[in-house]
Tab-separated table of N, CA and C in Angstrom:
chain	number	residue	atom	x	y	z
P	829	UNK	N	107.812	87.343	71.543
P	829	UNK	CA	108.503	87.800	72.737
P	829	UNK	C	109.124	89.184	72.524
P	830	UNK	N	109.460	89.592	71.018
P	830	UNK	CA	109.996	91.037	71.300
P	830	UNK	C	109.114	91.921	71.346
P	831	UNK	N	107.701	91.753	71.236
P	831	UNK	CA	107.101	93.138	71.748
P	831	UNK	C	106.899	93.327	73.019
P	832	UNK	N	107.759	92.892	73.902
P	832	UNK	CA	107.927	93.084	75.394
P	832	UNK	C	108.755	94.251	75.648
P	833	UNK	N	109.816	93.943	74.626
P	833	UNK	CA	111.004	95.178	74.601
P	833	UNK	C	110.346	96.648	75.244
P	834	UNK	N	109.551	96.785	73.717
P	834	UNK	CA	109.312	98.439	73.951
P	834	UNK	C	108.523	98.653	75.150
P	835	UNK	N	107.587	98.108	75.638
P	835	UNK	CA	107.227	98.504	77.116
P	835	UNK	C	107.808	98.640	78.007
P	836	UNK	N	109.117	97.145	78.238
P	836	UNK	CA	109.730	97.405	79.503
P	836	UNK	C	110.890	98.934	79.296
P	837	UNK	N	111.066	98.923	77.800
P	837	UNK	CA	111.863	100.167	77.860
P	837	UNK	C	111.697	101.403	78.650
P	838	UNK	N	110.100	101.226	78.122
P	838	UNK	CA	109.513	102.319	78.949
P	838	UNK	C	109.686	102.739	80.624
P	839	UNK	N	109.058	101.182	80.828
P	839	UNK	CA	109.107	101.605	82.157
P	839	UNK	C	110.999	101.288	82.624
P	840	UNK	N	111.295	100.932	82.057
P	840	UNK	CA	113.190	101.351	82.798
P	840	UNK	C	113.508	102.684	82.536
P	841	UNK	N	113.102	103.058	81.597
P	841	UNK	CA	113.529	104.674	81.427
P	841	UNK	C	112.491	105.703	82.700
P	842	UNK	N	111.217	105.150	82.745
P	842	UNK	CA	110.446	105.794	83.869
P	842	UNK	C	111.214	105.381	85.139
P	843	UNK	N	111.761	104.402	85.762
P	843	UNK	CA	112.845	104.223	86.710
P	843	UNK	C	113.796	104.752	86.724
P	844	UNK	N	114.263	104.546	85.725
P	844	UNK	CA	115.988	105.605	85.692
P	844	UNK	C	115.754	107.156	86.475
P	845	UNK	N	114.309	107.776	85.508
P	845	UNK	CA	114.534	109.224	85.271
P	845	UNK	C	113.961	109.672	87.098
P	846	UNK	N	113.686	108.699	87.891
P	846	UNK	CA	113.355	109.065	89.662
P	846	UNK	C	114.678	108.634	90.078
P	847	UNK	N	115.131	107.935	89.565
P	847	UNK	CA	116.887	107.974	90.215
P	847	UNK	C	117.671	109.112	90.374
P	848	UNK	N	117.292	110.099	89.239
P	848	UNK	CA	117.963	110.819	89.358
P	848	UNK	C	117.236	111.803	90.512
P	849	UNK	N	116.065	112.109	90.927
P	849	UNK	CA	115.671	112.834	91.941
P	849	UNK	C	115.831	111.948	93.584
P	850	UNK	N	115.669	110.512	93.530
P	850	UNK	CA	115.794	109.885	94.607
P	850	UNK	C	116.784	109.080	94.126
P	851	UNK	N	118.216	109.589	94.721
P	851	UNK	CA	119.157	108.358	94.528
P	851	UNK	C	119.093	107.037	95.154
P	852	UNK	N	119.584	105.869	95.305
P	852	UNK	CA	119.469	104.742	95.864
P	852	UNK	C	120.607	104.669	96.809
P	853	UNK	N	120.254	104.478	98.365
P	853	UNK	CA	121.202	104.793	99.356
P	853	UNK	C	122.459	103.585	99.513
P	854	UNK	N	121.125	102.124	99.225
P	854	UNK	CA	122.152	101.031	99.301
P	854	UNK	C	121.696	99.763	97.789
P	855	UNK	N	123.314	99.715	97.516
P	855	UNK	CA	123.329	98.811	96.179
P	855	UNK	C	122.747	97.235	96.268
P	856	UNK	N	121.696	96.876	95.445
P	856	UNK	CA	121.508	95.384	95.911
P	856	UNK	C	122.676	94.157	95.115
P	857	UNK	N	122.098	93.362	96.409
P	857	UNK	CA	123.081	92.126	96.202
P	857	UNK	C	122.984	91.106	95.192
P	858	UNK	N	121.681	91.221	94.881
P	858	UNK	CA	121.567	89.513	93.316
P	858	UNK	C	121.424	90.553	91.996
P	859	UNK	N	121.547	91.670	91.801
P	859	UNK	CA	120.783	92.282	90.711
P	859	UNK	C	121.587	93.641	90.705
P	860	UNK	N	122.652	93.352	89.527
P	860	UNK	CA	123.797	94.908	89.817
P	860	UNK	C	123.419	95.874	88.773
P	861	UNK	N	123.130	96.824	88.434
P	861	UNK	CA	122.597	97.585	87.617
P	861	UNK	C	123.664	98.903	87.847
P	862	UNK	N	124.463	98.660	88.822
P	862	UNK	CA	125.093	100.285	89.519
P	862	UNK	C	125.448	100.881	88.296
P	863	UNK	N	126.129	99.979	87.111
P	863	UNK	CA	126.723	100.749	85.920
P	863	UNK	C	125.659	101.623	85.446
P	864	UNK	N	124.994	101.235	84.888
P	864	UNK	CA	123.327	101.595	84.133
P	864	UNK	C	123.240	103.031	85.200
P	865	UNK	N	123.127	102.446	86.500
P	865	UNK	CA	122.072	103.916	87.156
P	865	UNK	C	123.750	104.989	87.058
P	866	UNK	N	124.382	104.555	87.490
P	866	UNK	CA	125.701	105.631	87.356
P	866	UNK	C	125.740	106.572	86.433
P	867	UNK	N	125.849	105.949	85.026
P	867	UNK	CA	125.948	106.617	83.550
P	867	UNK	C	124.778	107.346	83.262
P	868	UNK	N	123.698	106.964	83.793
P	868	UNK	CA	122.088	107.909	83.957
P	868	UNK	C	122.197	108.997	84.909
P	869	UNK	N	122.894	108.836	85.873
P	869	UNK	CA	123.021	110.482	86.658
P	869	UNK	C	123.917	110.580	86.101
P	870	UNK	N	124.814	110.665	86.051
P	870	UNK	CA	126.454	111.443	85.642
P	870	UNK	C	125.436	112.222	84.298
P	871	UNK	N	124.934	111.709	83.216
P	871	UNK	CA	124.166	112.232	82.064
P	871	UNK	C	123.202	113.236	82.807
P	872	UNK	N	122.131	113.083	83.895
P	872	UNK	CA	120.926	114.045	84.168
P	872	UNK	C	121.796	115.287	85.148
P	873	UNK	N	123.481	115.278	85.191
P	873	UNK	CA	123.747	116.082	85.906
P	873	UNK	C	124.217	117.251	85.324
P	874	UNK	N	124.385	117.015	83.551
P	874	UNK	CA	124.769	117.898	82.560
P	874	UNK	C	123.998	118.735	81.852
């Protein structure tokens, strides 16, 4: 099961890095991530 890790890494870091060009207008309700995407722009804004 951990060689799942490094792929999905991948693709969360390929998600993150369009957040920062398309922000997300509205936060979802079962699945909170706001911390995660927050600390990823505040970082791509430096």
């Amino acid at each position: 099961m951990s060689w799942v890790f490094e792929p999905m890494n991948e693709l969360v870091g390929e998600h993150l890095r369009t957040l920062a060009e398309y922000p997300p207008v509205q936060g979802g309700n079962s699945f909170d991530m706001s911390n995660i995407v927050q600390e990823f722009l505040q970082r791509a804004r430096q």
